Short mmCIF file of N, CA and C in Angstrom, two decimals:
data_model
loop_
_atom_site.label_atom_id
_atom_site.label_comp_id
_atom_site.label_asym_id
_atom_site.label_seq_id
_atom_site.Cartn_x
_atom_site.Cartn_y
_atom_site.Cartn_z
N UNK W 602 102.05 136.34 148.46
CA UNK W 602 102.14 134.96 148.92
C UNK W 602 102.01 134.02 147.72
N UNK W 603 102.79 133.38 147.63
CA UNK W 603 102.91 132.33 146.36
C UNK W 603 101.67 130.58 146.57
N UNK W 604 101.37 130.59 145.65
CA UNK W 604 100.58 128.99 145.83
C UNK W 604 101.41 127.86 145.93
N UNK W 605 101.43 126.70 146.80
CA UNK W 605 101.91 125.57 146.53
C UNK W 605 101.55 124.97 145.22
N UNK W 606 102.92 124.34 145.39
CA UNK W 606 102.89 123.20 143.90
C UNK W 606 102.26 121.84 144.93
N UNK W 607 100.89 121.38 143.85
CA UNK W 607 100.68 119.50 144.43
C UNK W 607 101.08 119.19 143.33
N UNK W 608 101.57 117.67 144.14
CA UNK W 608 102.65 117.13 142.79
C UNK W 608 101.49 115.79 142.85
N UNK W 609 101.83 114.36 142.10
CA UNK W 609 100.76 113.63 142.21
C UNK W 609 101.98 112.32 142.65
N UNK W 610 101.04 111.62 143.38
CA UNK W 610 102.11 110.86 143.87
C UNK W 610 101.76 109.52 143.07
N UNK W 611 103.26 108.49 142.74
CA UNK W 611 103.80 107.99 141.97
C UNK W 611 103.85 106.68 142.60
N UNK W 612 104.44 106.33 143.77
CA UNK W 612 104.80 104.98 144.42
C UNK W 612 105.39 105.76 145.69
N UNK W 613 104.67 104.73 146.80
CA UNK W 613 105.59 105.25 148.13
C UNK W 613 105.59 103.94 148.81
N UNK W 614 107.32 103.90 149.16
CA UNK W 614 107.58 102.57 149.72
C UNK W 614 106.99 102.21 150.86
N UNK W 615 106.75 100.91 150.91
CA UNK W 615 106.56 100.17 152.38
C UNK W 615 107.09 100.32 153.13
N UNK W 616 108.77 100.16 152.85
CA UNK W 616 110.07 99.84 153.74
C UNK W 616 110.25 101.19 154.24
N UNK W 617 110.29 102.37 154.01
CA UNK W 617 110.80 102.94 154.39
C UNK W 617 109.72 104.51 154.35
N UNK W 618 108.50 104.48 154.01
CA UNK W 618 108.09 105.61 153.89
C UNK W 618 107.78 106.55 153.25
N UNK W 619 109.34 106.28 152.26
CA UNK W 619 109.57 107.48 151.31
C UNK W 619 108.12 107.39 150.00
N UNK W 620 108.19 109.03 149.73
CA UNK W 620 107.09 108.69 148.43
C UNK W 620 108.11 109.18 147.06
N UNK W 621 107.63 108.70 146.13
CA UNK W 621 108.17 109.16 144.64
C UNK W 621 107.02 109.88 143.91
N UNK W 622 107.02 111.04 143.47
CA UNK W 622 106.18 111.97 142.67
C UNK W 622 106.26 111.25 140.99
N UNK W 623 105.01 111.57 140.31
CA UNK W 623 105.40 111.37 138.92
C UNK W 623 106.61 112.41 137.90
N UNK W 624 106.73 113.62 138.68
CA UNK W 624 107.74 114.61 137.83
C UNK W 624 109.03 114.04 138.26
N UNK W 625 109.36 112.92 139.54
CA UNK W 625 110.78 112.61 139.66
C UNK W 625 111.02 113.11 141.29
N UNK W 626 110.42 113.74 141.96
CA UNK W 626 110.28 114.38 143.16
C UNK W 626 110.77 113.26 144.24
N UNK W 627 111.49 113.06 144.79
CA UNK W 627 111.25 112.45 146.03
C UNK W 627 111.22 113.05 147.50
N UNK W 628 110.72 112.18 148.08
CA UNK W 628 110.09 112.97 149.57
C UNK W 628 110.57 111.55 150.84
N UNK W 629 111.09 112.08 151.77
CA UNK W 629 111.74 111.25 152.67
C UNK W 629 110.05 110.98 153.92
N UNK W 630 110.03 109.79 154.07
CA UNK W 630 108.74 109.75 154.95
C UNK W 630 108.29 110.84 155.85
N UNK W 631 107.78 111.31 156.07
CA UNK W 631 106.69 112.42 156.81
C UNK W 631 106.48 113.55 156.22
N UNK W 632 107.13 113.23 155.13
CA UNK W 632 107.05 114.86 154.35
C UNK W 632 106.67 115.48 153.68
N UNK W 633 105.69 114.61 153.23
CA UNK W 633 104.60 114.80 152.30
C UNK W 633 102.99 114.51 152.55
N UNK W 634 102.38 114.54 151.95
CA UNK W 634 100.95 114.68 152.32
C UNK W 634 100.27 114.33 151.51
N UNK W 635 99.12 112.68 151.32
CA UNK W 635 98.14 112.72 150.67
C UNK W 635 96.81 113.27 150.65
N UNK W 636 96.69 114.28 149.37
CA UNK W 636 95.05 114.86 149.69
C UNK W 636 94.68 114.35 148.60
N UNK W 637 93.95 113.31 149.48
CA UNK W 637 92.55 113.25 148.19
C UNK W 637 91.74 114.23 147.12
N UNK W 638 91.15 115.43 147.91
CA UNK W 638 90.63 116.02 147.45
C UNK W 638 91.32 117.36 146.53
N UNK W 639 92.61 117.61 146.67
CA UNK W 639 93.33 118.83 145.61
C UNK W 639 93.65 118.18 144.13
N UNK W 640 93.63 119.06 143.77
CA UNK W 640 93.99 118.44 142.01
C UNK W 640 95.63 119.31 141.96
N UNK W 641 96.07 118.12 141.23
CA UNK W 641 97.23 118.55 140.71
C UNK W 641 97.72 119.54 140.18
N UNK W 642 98.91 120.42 140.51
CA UNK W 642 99.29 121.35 139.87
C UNK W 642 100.88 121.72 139.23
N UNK W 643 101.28 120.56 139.66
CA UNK W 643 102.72 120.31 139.58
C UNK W 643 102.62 120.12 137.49
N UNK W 644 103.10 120.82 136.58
CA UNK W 644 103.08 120.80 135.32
C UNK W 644 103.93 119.38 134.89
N UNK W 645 104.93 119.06 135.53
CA UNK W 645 106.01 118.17 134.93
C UNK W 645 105.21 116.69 136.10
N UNK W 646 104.15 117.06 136.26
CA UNK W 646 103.46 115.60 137.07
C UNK W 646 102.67 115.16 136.01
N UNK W 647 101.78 116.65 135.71
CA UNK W 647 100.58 116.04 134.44
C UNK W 647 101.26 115.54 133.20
N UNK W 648 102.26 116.07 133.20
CA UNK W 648 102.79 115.50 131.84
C UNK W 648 103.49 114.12 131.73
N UNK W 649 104.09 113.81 133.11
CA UNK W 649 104.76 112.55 132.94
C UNK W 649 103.70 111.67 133.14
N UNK W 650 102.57 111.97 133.71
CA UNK W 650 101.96 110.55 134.26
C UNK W 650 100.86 110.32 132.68
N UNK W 651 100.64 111.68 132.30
CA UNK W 651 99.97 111.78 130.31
C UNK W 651 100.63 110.69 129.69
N UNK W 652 102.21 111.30 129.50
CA UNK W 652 103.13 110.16 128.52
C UNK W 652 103.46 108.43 129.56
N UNK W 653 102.87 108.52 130.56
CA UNK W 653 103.29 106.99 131.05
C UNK W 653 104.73 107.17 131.67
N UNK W 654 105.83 107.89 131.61
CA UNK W 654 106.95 107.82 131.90
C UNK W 654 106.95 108.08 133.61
N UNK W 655 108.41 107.48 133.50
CA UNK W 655 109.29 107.46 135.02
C UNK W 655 108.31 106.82 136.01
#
């Protein structure tokens, strides 16, 4: 059985739901999930949100 990837979330619109990940990910409203409490594991999240980008 493989582990999920948590990605870290980036901006999620008002209008419409959707969320944007820091690696570039997007997720159409309901389809994602904020947990407070998991730490990130998504590699291309820690790194973009490190360098400030996207």
């Amino acid at each position: 059985m493989g582990k999920d990837v948590m990605h870290e979330l980036k901006s999620k619109s008002w209008w419409d739901g959707s969320a944007e990940m820091w690696c570039g990910l997007k997720f159409k409203a309901g389809k994602h999930a904020g947990y407070i409490f998991a730490s990130v594991s998504c590699p291309a999240c820690k790194a973009a949100k490190k360098a400030g980008k996207r």
